[in-house]
Tab-separated table of C-alpha atoms and ligand atoms in Angstrom:
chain	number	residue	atom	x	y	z
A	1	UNK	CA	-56.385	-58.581	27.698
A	2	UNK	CA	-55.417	-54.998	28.067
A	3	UNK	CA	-53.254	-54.299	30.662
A	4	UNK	CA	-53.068	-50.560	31.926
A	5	UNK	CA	-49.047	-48.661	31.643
A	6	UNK	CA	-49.573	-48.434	35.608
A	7	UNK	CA	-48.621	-52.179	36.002
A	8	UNK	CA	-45.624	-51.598	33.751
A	9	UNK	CA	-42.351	-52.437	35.279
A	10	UNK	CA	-39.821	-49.643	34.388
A	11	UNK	CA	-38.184	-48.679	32.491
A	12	UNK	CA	-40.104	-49.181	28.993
A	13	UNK	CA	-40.542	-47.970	25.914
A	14	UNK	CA	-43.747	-46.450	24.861
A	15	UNK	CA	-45.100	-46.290	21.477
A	16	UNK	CA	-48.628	-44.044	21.530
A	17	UNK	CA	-50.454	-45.741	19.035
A	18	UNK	CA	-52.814	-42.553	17.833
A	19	UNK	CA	-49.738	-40.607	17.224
A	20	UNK	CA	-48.010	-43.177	15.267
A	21	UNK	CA	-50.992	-43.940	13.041
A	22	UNK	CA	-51.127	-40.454	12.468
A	23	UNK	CA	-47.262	-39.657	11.331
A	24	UNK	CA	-47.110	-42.613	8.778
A	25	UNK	CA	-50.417	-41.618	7.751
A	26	UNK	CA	-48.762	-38.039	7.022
A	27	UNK	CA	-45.654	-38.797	5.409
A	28	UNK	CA	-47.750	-41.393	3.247
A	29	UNK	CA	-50.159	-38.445	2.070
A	30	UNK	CA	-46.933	-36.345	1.579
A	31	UNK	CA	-44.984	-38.551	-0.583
A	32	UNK	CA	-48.567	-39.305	-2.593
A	33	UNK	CA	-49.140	-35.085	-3.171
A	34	UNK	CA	-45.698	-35.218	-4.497
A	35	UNK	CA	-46.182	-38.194	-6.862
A	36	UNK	CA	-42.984	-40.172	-5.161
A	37	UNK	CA	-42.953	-43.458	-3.618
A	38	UNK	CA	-42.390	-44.066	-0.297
A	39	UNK	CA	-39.530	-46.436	0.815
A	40	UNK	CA	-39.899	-46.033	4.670
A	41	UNK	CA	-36.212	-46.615	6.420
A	42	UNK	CA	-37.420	-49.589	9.311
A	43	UNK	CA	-33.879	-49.161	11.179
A	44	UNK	CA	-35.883	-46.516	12.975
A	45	UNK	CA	-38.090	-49.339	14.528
A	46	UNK	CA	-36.920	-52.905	13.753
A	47	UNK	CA	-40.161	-53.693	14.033
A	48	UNK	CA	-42.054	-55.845	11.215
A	49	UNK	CA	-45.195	-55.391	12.250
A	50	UNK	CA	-44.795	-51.641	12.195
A	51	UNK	CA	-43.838	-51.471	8.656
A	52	UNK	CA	-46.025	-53.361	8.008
A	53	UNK	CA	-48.417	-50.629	8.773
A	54	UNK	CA	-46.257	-48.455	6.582
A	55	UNK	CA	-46.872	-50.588	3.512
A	56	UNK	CA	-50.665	-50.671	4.263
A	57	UNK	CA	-50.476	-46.681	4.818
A	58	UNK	CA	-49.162	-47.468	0.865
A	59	UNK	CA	-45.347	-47.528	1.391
A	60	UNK	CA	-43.687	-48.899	-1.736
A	61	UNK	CA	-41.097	-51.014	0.230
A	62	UNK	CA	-38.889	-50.625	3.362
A	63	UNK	CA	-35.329	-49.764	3.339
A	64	UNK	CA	-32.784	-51.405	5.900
A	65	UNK	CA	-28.840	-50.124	6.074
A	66	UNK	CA	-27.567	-53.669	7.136
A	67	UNK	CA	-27.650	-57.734	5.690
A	68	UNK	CA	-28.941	-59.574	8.642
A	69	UNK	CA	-31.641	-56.922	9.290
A	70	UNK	CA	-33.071	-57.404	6.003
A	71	UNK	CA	-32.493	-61.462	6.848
A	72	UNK	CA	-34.643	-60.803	9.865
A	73	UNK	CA	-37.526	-58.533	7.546
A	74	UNK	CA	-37.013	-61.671	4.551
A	75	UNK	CA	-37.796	-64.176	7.072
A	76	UNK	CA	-40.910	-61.982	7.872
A	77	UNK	CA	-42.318	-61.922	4.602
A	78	UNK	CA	-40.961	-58.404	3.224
A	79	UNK	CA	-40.324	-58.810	-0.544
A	80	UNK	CA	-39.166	-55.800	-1.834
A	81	UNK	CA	-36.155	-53.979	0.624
A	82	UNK	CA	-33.140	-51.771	-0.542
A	83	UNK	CA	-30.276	-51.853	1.869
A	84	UNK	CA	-29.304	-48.456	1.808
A	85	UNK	CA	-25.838	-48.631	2.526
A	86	UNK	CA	-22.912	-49.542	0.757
A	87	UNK	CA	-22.578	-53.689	1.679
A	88	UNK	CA	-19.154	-54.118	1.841
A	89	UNK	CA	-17.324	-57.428	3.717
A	90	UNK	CA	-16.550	-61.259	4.342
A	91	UNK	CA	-19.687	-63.569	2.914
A	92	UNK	CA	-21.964	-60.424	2.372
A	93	UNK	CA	-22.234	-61.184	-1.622
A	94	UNK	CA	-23.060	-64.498	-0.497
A	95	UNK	CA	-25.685	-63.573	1.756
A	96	UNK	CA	-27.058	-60.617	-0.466
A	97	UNK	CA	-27.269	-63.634	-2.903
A	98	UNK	CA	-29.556	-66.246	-0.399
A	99	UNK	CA	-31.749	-62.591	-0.130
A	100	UNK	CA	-32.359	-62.025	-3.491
A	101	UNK	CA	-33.465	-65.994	-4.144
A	102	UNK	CA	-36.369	-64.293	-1.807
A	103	UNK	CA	-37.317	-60.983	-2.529
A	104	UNK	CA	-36.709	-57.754	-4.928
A	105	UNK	CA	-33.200	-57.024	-3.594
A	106	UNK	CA	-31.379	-53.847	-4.115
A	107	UNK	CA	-28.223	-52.630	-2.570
A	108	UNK	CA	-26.379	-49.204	-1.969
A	109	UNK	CA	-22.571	-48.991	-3.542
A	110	UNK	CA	-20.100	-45.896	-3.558
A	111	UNK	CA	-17.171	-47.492	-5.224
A	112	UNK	CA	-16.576	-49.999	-7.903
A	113	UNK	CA	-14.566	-51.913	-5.835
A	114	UNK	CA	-17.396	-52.321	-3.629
A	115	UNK	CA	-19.829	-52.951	-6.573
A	116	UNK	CA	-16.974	-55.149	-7.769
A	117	UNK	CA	-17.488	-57.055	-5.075
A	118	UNK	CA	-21.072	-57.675	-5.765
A	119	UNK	CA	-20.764	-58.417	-9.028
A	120	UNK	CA	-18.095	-60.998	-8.527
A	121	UNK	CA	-20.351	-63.700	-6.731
A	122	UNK	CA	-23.462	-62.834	-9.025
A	123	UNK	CA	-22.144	-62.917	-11.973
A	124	UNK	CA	-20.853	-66.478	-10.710
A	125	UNK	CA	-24.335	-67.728	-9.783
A	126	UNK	CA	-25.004	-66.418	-13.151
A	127	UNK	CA	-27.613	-63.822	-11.672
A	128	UNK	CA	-27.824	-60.168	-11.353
A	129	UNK	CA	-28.386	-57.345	-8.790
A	130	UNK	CA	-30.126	-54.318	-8.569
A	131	UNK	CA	-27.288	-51.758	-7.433
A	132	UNK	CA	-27.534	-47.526	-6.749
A	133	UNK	CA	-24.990	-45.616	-6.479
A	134	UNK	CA	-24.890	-42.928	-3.382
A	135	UNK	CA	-24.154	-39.911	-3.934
A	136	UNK	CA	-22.846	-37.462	-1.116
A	137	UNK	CA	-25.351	-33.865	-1.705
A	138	UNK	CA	-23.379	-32.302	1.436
A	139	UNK	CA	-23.376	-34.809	4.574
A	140	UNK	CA	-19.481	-35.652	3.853
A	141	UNK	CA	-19.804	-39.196	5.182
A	142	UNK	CA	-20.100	-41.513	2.647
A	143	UNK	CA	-21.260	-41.412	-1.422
A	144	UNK	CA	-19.523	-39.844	-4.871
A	145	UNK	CA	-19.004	-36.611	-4.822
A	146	UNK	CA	-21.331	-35.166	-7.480
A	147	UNK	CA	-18.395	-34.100	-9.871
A	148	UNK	CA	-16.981	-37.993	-9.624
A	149	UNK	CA	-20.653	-39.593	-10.205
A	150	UNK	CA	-20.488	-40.260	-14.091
A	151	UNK	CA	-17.240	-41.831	-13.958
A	152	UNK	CA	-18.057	-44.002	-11.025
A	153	UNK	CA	-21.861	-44.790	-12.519
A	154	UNK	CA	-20.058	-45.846	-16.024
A	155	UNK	CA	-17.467	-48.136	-13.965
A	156	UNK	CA	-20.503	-49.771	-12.056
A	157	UNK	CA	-22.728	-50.123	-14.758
A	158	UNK	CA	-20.213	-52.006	-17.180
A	159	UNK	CA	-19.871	-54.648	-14.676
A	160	UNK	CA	-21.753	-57.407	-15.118
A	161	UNK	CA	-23.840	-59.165	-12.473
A	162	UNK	CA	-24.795	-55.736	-11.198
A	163	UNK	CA	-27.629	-53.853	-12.575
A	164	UNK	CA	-27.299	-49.988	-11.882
A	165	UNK	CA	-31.093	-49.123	-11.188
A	166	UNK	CA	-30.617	-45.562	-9.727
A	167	UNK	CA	-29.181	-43.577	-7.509
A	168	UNK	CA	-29.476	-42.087	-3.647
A	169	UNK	CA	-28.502	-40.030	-1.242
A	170	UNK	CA	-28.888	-38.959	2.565
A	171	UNK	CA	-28.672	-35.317	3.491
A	172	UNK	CA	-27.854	-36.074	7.320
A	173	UNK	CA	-26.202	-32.789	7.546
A	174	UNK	CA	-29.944	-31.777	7.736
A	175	UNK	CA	-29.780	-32.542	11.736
A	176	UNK	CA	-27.360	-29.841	12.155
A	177	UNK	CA	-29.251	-26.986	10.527
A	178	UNK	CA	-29.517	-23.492	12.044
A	179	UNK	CA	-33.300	-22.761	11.179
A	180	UNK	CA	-36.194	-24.921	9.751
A	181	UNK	CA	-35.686	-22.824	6.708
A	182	UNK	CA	-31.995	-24.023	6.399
A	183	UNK	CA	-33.193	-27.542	6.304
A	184	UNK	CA	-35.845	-26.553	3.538
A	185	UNK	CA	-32.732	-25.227	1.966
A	186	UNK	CA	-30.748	-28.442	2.001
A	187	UNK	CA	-33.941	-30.667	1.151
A	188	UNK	CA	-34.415	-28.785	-1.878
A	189	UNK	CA	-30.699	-29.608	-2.533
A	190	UNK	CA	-30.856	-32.905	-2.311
A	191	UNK	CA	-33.411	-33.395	-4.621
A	192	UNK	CA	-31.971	-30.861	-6.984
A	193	UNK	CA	-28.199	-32.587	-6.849
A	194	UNK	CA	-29.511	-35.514	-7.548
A	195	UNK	CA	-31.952	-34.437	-9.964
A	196	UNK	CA	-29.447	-32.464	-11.986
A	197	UNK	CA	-27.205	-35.793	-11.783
A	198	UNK	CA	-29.804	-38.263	-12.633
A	199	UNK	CA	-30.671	-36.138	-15.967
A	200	UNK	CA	-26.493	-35.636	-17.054
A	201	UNK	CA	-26.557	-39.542	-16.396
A	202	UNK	CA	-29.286	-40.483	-18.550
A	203	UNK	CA	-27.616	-38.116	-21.452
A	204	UNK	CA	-24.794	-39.887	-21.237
A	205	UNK	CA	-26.519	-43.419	-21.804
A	206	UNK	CA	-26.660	-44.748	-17.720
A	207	UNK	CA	-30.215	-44.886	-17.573
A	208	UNK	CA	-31.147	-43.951	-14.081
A	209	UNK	CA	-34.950	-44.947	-12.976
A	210	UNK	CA	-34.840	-44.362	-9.450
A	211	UNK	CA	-33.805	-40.889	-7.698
A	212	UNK	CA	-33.975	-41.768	-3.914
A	213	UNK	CA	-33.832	-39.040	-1.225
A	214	UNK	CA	-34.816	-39.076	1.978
A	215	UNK	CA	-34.215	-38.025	5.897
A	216	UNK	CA	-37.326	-37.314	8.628
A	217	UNK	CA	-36.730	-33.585	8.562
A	218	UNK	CA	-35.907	-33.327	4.290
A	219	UNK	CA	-38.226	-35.550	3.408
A	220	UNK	CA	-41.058	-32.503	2.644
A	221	UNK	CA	-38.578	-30.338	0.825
A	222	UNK	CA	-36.766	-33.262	-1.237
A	223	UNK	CA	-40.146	-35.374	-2.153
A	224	UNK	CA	-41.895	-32.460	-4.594
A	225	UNK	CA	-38.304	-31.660	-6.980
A	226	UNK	CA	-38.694	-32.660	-10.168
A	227	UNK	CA	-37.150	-35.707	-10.974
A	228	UNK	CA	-37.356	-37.704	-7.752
A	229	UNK	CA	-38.810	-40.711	-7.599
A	230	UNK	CA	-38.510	-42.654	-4.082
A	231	UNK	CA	-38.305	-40.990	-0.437
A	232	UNK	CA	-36.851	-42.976	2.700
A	233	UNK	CA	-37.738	-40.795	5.644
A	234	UNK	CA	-37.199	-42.989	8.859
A	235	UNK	CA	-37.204	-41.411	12.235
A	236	UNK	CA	-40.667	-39.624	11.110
A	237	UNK	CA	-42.813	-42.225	12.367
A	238	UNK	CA	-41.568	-41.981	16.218
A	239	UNK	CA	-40.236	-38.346	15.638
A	240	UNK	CA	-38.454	-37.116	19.081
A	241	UNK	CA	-36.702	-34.287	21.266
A	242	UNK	CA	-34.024	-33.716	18.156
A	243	UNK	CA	-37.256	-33.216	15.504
A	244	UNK	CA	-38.920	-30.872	17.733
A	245	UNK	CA	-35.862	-28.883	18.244
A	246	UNK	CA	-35.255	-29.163	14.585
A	247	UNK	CA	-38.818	-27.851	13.728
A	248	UNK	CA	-39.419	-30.879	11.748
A	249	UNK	CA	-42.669	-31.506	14.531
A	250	UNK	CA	-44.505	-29.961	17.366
A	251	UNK	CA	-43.795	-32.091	20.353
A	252	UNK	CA	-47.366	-34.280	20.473
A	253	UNK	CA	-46.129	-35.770	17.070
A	254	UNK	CA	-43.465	-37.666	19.360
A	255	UNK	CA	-45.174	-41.177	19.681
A	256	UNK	CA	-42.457	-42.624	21.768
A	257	UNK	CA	-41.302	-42.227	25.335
A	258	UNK	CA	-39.620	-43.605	27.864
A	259	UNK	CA	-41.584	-45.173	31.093
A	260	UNK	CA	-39.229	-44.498	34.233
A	261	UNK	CA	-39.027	-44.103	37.720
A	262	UNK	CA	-37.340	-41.735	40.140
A	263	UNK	CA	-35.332	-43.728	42.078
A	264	UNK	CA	-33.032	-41.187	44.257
A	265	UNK	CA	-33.796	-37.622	44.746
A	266	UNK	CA	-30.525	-36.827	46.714
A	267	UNK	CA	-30.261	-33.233	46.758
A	268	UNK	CA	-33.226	-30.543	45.898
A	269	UNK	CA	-31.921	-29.617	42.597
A	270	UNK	CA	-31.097	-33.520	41.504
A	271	UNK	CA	-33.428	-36.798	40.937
A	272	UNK	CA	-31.950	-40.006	39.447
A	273	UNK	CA	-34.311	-42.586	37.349
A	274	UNK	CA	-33.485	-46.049	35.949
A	275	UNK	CA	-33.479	-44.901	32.665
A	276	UNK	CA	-29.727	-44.834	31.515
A	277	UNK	CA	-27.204	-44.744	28.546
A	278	UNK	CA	-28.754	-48.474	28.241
A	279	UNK	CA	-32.441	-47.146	27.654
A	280	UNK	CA	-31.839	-44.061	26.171
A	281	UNK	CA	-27.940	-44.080	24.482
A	282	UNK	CA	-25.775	-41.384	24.639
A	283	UNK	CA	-26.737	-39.476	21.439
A	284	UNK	CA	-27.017	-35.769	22.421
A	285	UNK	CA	-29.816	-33.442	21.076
A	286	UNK	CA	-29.819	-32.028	17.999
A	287	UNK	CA	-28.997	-29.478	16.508
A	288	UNK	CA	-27.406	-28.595	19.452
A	289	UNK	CA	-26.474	-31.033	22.349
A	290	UNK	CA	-28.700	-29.957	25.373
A	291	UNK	CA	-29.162	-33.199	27.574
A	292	UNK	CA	-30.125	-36.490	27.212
A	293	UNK	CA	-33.917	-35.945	27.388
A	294	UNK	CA	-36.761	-33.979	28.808
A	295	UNK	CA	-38.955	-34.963	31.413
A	296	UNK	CA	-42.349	-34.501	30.015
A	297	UNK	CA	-44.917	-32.672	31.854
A	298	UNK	CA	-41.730	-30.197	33.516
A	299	UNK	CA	-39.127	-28.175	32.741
A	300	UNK	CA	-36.562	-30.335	33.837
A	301	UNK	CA	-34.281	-32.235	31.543
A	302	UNK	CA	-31.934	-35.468	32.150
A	303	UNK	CA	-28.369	-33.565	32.428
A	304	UNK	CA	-26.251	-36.771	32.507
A	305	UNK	CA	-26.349	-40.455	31.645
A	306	UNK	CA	-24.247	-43.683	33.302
A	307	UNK	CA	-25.584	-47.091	32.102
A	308	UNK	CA	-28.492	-47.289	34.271
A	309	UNK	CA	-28.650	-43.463	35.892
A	310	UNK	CA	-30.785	-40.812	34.054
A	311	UNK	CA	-29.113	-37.805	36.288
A	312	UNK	CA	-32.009	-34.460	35.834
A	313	UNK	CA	-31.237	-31.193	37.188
A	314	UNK	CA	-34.545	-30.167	39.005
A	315	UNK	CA	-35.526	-26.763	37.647
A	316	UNK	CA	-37.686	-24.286	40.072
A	317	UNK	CA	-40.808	-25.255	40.204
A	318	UNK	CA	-40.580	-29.420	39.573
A	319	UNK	CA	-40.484	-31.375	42.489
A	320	UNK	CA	-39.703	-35.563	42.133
A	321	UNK	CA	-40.474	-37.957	44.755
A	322	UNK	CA	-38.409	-41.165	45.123
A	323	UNK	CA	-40.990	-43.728	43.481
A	324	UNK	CA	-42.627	-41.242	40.542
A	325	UNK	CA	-43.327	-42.392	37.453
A	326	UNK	CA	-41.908	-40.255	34.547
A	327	UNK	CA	-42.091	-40.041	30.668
A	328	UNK	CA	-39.245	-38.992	29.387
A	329	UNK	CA	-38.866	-37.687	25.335
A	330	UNK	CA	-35.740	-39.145	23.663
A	331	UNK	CA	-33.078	-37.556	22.006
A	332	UNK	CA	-33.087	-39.868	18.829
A	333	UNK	CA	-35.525	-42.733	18.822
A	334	UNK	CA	-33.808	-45.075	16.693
A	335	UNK	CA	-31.207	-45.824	18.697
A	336	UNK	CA	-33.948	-46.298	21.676
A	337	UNK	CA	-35.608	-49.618	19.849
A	338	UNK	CA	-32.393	-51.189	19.128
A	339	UNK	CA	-31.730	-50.890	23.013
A	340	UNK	CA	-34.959	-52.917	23.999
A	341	UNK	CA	-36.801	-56.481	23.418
A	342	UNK	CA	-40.052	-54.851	22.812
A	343	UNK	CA	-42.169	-51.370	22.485
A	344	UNK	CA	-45.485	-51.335	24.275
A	345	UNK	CA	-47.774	-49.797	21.716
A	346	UNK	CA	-50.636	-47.523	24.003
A	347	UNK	CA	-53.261	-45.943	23.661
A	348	UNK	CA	-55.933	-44.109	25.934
A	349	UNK	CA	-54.104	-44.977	29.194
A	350	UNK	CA	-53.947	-48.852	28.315
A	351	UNK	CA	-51.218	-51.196	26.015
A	352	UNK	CA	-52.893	-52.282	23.356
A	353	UNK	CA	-50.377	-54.192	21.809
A	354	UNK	CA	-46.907	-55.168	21.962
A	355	UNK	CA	-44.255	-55.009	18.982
A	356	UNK	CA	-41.031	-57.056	18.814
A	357	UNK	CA	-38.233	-55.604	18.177
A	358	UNK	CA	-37.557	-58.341	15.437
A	359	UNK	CA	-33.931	-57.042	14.450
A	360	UNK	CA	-32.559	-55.483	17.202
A	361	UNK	CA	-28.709	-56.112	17.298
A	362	UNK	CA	-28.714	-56.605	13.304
A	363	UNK	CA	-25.194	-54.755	13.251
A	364	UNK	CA	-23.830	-57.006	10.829
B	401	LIG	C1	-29.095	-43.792	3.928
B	401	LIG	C2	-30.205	-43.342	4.810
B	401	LIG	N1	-31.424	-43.206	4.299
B	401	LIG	C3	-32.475	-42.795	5.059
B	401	LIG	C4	-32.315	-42.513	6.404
B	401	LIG	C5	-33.494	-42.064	7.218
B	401	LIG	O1	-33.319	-40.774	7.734
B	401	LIG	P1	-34.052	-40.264	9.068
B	401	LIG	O2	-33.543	-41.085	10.183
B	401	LIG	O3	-33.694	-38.825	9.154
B	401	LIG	O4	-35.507	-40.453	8.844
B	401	LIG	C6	-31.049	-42.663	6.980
B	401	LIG	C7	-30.826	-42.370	8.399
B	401	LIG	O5	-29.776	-42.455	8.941
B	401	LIG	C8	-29.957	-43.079	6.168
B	401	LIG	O6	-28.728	-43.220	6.665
């Protein structure tokens, strides 16, 4: 039975279901016009049954960053997930191991102690791993720098247990780009870094069969370089306030939003909802920090956050009651489902479904 967002007790996350269909219909179509598969990133939701719709939309396989989220996606029935991150840490090899008795495993590394690691407890169960090596195109957070890759790649692929299938990279510094051309610029860099590194590799013996790229606002500029074979946009099928301002979407590609009500309007120029550094976290907007999240439908915009007090500044010509109901766009949705139990999926005024938020809390 359908139950209508009015009977909704606030605040809560809302997923609309037409725009959702819609974005990972898009970035499926994209990544097939480019001849690339798509390896969705699910950390954005947490949410099996939404990648779920990914892989029917023709998604190759999902990516996860951490162990116990892709324990949560295994025990779900996923069968083909690269942890994009380099898996580093007490009993991870060991748990990486359990995985792969599952499902087609592969795992990020940026060092050969790291892959060292790996290779250590496979090569004693007398198996092997799939392995790709990250390489940093510009973010400067983690990966091989591009000058350091063949030495590192030769290291990784001598050891045994490990099988180096490819390599990746991230190019978060995307999110602080000046102009939607400056992120076309950097997209076509990361495909072409890793392009250019992926052939030099090859000459040199390392056989390399997956190039992996990928962020929400890249994604478009990295997928159609020559070379690449695997995009793992994330964020794209929520979007939010830091895409729009990004130019990566107009604003009715957001799909999610917050559900909240105005619980204090204390002075003219300031109303307070429950929606909080709890709902929403503290991530600022992107490029450029300007709030903690607009309040669809006016021109006012939450200014400040405590754990369970959205603070807006009114601007002329909103007026809030105490007992509204608001929508308010996020900042960065992916940190929004790992904050909550559940998204209510809508559509046409009524929840149509409910997703679980499977994984939420998977830090480990
Ligand atoms: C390694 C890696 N791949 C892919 C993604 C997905 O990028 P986005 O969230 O921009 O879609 C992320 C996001 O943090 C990431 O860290």
């Amino acid at each position: 039975m359908s139950r209508a967002i009015e009977d909704l007790p606030t605040p809560a996350v809302l997923v609309d279901l037409d725009v959702l269909e819609r974005n990972i219909a898009r970035q499926s179509e994209r990544a097939r016009a480019a001849g690339v598969r798509l390896r969705p990133h699910a950390k954005t939701h947490k949410c099996p049954e939404i990648a779920r719709m990914q892989l029917a939309a023709g998604a190759a396989g999902i990516s996860l960053a951490k162990t116990s989220e892709a324990e949560v996606f295994a025990a779900a029935g996923f069968d083909d997930i690269f942890l994009a991150y380099p898996v580093v840490g007490l009993g991870k090899p060991e748990r990486l191991l359990a995985l792969s008795d599952k499902l087609r495993l592969a795992v990020g590394v940026d060092s050969v102690e790291g892959a060292r690691n790996l290779s250590e407890a496979f090569r004693a169960a007398r198996r092997r791993v799939d392995v790709l090596l990250k390489i940093d195109c510009g973010y400067h957070r983690i990966g091989v720098l591009p000058l350091d890759a063949g030495r590192i790649a030769r290291a990784v692929a001598d050891l045994p247990g490990v099988t180096l299938r490819g390599i990746f990279t991230h190019a978060g510094h995307a999110y602080q780009a000046e102009s939607p051309a400056a992120v076309a610029e950097i997209g076509r860099q990361e495909g072409e870094i890793l392009s250019v590194i992926a052939g030099a590799l090859s000459r040199e013996g390392i056989p390399i069969e997956e190039v992996s790229v990928g962020s929400t606002p890249t994604a478009r500029h990295a997928m159609p370089v020559a070379g690449v074979t695997e995009c793992r946009p994330g964020n794209y099928v929520f979007h939010d306030g830091s895409q729009v301002a990004l130019g990566t979407c107009a604003a009715e590609d957001c799909a999610m939003t917050i559900l909240a009500t105005v619980v204090s309007v204390p002075a003219r120029d300031r109303a307070v909802v429950d929606a909080g550094s709890k709902t929403l976290s503290q991530d600022t907007l992107r490029p450029r920090p300007d709030g903690h999240g607009s309040i669809l439908g006016t021109a006012s915009r939450l200014v400040s956050l405590s754990e369970e007090h959205g603070v807006a500044r009114v601007k002329e010509g909103d007026s809030f009651r105490v007992g509204d109901r608001v929508r308010i766009l996020p900042n960065h949705a992916c940190v929004v489902s790992n904050l909550h139990d559940r998204l209510y999926g809508v559509r046409a005024g009524s929840i149509e479904t409910e997703f679980r938020v499977a994984a939420r809390g998977k830090v480990e």
